[in-house]
PDB file of C-alpha atoms in Angstrom:
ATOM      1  CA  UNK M   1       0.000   0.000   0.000  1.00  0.00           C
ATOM      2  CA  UNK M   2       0.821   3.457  -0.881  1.00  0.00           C
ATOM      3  CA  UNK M   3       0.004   6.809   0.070  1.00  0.00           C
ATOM      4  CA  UNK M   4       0.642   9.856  -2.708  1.00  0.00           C
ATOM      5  CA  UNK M   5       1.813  13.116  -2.007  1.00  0.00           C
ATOM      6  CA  UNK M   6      -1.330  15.454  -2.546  1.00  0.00           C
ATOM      7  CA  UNK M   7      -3.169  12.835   0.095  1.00  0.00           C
ATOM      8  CA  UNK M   8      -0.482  13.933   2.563  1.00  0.00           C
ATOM      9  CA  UNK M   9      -0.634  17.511   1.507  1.00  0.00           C
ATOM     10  CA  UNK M  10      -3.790  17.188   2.854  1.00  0.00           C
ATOM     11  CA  UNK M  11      -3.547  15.302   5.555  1.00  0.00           C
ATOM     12  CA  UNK M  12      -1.031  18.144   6.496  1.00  0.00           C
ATOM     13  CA  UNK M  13      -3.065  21.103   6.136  1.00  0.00           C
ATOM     14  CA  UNK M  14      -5.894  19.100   8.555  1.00  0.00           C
ATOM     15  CA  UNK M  15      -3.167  18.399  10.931  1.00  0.00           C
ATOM     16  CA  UNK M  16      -2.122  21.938  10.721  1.00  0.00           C
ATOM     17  CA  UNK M  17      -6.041  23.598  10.971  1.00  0.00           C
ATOM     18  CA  UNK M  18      -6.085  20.860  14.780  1.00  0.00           C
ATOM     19  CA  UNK M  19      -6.508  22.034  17.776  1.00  0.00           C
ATOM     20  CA  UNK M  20      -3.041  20.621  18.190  1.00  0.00           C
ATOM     21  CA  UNK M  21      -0.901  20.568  15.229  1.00  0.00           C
ATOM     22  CA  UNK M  22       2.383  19.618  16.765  1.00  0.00           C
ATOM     23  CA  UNK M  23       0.627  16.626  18.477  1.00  0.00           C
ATOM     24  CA  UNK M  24      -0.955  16.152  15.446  1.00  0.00           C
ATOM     25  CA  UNK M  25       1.792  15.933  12.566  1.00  0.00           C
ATOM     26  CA  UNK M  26       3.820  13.913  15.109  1.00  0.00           C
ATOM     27  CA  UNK M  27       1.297  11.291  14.831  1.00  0.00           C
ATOM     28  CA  UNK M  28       0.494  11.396  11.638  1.00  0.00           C
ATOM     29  CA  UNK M  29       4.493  10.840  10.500  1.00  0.00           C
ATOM     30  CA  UNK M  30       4.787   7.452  12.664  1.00  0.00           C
ATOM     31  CA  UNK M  31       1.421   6.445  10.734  1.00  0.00           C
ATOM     32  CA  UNK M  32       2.414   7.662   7.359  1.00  0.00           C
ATOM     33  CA  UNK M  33       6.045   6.398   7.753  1.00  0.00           C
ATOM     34  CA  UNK M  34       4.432   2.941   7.005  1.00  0.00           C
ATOM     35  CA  UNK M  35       3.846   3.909   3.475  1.00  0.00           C
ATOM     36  CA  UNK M  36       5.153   4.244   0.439  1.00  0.00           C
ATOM     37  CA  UNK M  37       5.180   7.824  -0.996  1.00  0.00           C
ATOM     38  CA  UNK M  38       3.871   8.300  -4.057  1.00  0.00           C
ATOM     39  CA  UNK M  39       5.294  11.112  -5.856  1.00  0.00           C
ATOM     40  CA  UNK M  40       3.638  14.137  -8.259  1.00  0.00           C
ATOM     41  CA  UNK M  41       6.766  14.526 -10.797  1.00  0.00           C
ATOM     42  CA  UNK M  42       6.795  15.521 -14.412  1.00  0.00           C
ATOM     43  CA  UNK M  43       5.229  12.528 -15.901  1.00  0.00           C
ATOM     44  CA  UNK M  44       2.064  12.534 -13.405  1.00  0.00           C
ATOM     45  CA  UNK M  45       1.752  16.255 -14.653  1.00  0.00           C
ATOM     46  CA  UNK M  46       1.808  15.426 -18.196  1.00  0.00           C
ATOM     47  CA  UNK M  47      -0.824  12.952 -17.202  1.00  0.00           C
ATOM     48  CA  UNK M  48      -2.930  15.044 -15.439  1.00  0.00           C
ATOM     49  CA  UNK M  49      -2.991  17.610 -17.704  1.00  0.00           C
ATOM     50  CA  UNK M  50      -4.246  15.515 -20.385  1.00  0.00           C
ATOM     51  CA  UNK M  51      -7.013  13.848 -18.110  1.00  0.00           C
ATOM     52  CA  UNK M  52      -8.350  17.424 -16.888  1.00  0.00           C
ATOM     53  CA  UNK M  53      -8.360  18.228 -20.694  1.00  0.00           C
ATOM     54  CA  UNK M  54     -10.404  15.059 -21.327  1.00  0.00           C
ATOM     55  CA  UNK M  55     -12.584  15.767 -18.242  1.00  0.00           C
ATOM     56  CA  UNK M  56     -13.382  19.241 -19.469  1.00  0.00           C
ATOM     57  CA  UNK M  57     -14.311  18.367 -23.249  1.00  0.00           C
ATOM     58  CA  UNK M  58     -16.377  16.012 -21.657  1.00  0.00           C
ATOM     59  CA  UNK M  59     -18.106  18.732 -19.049  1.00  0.00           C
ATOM     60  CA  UNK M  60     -17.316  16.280 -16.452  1.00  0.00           C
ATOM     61  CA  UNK M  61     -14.463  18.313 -14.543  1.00  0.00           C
ATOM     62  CA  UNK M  62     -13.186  16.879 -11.251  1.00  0.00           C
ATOM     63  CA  UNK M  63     -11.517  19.065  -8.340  1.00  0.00           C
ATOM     64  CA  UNK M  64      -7.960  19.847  -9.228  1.00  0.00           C
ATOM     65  CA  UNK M  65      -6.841  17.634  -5.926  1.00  0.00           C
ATOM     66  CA  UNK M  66      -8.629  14.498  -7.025  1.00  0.00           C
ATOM     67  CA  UNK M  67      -7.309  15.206 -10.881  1.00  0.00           C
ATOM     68  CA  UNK M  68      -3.804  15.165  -9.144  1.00  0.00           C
ATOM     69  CA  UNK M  69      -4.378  11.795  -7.119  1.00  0.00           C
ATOM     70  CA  UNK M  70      -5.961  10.356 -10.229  1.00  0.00           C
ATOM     71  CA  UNK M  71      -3.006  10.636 -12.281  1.00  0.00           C
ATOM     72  CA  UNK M  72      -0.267   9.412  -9.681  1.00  0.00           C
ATOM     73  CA  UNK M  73      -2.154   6.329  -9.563  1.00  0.00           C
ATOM     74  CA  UNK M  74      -3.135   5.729 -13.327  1.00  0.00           C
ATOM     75  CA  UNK M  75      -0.335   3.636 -13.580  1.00  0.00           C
ATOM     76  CA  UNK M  76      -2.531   0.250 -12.855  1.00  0.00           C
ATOM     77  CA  UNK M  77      -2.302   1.156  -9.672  1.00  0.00           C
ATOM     78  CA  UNK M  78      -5.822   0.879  -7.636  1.00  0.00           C
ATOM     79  CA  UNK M  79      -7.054   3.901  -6.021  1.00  0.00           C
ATOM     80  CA  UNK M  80      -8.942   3.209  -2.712  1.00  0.00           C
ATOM     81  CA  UNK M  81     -11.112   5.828  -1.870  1.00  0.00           C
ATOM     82  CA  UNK M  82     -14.805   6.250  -0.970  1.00  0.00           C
ATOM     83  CA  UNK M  83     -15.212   8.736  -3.135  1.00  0.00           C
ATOM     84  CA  UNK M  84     -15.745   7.073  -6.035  1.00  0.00           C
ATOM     85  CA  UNK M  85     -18.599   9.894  -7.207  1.00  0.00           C
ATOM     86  CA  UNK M  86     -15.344  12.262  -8.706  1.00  0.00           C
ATOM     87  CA  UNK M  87     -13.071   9.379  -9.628  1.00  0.00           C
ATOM     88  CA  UNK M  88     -15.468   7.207 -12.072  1.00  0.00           C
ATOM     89  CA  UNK M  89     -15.223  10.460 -14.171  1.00  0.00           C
ATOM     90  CA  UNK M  90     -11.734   9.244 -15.403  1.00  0.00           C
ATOM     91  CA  UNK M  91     -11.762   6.237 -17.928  1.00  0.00           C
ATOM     92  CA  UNK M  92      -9.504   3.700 -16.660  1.00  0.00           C
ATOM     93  CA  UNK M  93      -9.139   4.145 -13.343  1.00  0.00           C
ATOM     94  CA  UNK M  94      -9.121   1.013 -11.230  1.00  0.00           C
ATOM     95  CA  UNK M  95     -11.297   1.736  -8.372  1.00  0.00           C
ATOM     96  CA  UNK M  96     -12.114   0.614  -4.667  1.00  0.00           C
ATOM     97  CA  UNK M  97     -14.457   1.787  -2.078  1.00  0.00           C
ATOM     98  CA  UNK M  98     -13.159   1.026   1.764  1.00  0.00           C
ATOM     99  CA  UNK M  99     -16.749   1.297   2.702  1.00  0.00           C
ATOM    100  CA  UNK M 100     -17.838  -1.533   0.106  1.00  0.00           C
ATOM    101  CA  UNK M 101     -17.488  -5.273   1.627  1.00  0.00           C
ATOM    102  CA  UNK M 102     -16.006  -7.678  -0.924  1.00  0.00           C
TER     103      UNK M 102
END
């Protein structure tokens, strides 16, 4: 399992907006430290760019956060999420919902 970069961005800004953000990002890196990191480089930007100009031909824009996940994890990678709403938007994608039993 993996976690990509824009996730922790966000994760980060959460931790940051707690009551407690040292307490906070302390416990988030010993959980996150488990993980791979995913990275957003120069071939997941090419990628998203030409998704989001898919998505917008198509009227079916997604939020710029979720276009960034989708493309670090287009590489048959499958993106667990339960918000599978934004993500069915882009063709391809390989998709699980943690809220879905198997």
């Amino acid at each position: 399992m993996a976690v990509c970069s824009v996730v922790k961005a966000e994760l980060f800004y959460g931790a940051m907006r707690s009551n407690s953000p040292t307490r906070t990002l302390e416990r988030q890196q010993g959980f996150l430290g488990r993980f791979v990191s995913l990275p957003f480089g120069d071939e997941t930007a090419s990628v998203c760019g030409q998704v989001r100009a898919r998505l917008a031909s198509a009227g079916t824009p997604i939020g710029a956060y979720d276009l960034q996940i989708a493309a670090i994890v287009a590489n048959n990678l499958t993106l667990v999420t339960h918000n599978t709403r934004e993500f069915e938007r882009v063709d391809g994608l390989q998709l699980e919902d943690w809220e879905v039993e198997a």
